[in-house]
Short mmCIF file of C-alpha atoms and ligand atoms in Angstrom, two decimals:
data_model
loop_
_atom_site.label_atom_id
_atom_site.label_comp_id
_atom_site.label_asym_id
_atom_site.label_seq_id
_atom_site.Cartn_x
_atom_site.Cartn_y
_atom_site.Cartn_z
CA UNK A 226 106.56 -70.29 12.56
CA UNK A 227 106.69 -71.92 15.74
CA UNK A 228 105.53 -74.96 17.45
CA UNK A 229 106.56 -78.24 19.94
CA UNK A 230 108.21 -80.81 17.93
CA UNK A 231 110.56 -83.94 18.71
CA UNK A 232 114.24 -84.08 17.24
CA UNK A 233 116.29 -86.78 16.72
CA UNK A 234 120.34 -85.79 15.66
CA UNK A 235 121.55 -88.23 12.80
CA UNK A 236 124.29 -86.63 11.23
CA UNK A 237 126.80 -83.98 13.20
CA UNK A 238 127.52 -80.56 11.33
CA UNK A 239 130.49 -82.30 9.66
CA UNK A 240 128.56 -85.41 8.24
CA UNK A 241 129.65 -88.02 10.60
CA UNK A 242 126.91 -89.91 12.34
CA UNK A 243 125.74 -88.56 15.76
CA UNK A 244 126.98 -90.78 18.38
CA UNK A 245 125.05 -93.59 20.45
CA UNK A 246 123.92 -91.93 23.38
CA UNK A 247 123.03 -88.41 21.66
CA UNK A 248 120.29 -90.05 18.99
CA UNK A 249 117.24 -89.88 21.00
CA UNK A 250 114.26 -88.00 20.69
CA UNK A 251 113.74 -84.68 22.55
CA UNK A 252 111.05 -82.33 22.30
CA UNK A 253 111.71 -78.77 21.90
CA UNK A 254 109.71 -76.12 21.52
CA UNK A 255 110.81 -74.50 17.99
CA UNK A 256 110.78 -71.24 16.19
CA UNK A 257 111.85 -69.88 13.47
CA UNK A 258 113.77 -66.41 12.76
CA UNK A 259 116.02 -65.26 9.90
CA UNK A 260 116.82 -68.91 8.48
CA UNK A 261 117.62 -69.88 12.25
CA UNK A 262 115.28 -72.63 13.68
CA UNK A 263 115.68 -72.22 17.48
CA UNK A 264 115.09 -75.17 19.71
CA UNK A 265 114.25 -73.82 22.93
CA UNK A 266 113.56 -76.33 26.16
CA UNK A 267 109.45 -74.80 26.71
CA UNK A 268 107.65 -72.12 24.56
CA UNK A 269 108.91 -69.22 26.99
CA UNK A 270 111.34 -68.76 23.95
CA UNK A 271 114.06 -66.28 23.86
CA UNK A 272 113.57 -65.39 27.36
CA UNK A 273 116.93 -64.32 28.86
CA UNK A 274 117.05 -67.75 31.19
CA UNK A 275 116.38 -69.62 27.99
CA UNK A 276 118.66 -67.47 25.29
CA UNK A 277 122.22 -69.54 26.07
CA UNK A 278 120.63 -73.05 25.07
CA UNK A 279 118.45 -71.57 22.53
CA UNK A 280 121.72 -70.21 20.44
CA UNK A 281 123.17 -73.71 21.57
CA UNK A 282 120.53 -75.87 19.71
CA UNK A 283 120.68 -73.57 16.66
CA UNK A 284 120.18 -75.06 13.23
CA UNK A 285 121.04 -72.44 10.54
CA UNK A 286 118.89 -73.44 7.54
CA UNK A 287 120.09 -71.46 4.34
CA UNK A 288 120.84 -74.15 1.72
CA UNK A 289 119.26 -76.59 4.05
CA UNK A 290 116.42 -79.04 2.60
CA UNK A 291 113.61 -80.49 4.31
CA UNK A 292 111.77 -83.55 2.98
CA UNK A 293 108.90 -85.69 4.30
CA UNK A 294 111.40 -88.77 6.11
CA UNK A 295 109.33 -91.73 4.56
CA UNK A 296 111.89 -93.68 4.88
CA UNK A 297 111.29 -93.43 9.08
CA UNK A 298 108.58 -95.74 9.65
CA UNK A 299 109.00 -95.93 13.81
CA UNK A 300 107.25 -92.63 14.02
CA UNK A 301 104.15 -90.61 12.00
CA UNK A 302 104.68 -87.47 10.32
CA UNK A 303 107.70 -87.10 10.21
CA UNK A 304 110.83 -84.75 7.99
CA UNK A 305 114.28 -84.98 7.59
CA UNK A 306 116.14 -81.43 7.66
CA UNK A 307 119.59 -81.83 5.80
CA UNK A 308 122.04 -78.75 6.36
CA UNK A 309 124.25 -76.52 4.16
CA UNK A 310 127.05 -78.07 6.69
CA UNK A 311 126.06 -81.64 5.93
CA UNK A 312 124.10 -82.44 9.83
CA UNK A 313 120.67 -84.85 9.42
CA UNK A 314 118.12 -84.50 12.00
CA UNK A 315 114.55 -86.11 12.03
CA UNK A 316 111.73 -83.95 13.13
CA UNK A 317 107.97 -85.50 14.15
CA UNK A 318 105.41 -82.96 14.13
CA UNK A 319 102.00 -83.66 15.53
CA UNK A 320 100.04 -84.19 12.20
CA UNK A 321 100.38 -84.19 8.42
CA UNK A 322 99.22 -80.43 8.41
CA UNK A 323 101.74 -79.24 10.39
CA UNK A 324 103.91 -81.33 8.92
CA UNK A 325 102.89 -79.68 5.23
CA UNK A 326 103.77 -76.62 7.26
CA UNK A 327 107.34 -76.92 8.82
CA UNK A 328 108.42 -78.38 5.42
CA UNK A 329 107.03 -75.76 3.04
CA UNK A 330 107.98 -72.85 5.58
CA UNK A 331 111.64 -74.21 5.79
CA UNK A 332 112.31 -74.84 2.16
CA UNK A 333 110.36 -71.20 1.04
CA UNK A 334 111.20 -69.09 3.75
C1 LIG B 621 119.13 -93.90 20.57
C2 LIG B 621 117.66 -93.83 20.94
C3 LIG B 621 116.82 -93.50 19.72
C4 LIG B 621 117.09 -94.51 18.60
C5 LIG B 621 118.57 -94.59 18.28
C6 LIG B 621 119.40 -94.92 19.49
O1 LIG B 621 119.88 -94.24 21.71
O2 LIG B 621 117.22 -95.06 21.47
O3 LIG B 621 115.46 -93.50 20.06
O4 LIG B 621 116.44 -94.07 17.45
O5 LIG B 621 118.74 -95.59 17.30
O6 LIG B 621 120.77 -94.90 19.15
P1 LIG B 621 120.57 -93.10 22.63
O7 LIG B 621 119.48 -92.47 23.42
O8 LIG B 621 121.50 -93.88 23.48
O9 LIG B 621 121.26 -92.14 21.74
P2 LIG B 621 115.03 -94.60 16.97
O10 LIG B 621 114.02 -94.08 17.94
O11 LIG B 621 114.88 -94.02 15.60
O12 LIG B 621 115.11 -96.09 16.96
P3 LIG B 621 119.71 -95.44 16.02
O13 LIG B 621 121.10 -95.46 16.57
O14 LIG B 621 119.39 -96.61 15.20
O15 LIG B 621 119.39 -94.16 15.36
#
């Protein structure tokens, strides 16, 4: 699967909250290979100019959970993705059918 979507980082890979100045939203162009969901800058993807911050921005989902955030009320259609490793990020996908979709393709893949 693949698609643009905005992040937001909550919780670092060790469980302590992201810090003020690295919580905003970003949109990344996202795909997702071998439980790895890719966060790449534009949808040219794993192009070689791209591959460096696409490994960067890698979230490795085995054991990870995602669940509709409706706790978030600033934004629509939005999911929380919670890590083996304990990191939080918030993703906002442009409708409740794609939303149906990232969730169900990163909790079955
Ligand atoms: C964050 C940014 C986010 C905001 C977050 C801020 O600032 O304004 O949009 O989250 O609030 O910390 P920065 O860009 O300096 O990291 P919301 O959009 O959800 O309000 P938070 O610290 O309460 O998560």
């Amino acid at each position: 699967k693949k698609g643009y979507v905005m992040r937001k980082c909550c919780m670092e890979p060790n469980g302590k909250r992201t810090a003020r100045g690295k919580r905003s939203w970003k949109m990344y162009y996202c795909t997702l290979r071998d439980l790895i969901l890719y966060l790449h800058k534009d949808d040219s993807g794993f192009r070689k100019s791209q591959i460096s911050d696409s490994i960067h921005n890698a979230i490795h989902i085995h054991h990870g959970l995602a669940t509709k955030a409706t706790d978030y009320t600033k934004k629509q259609h939005v999911f929380r993705l919670v890590t083996a490793d304990q990191a939080e990020y918030l993703f906002q996908t442009s409708d409740s059918k794609e939303l149906d979709s990232w969730i169900n393709t990163i909790n079955f893949v």
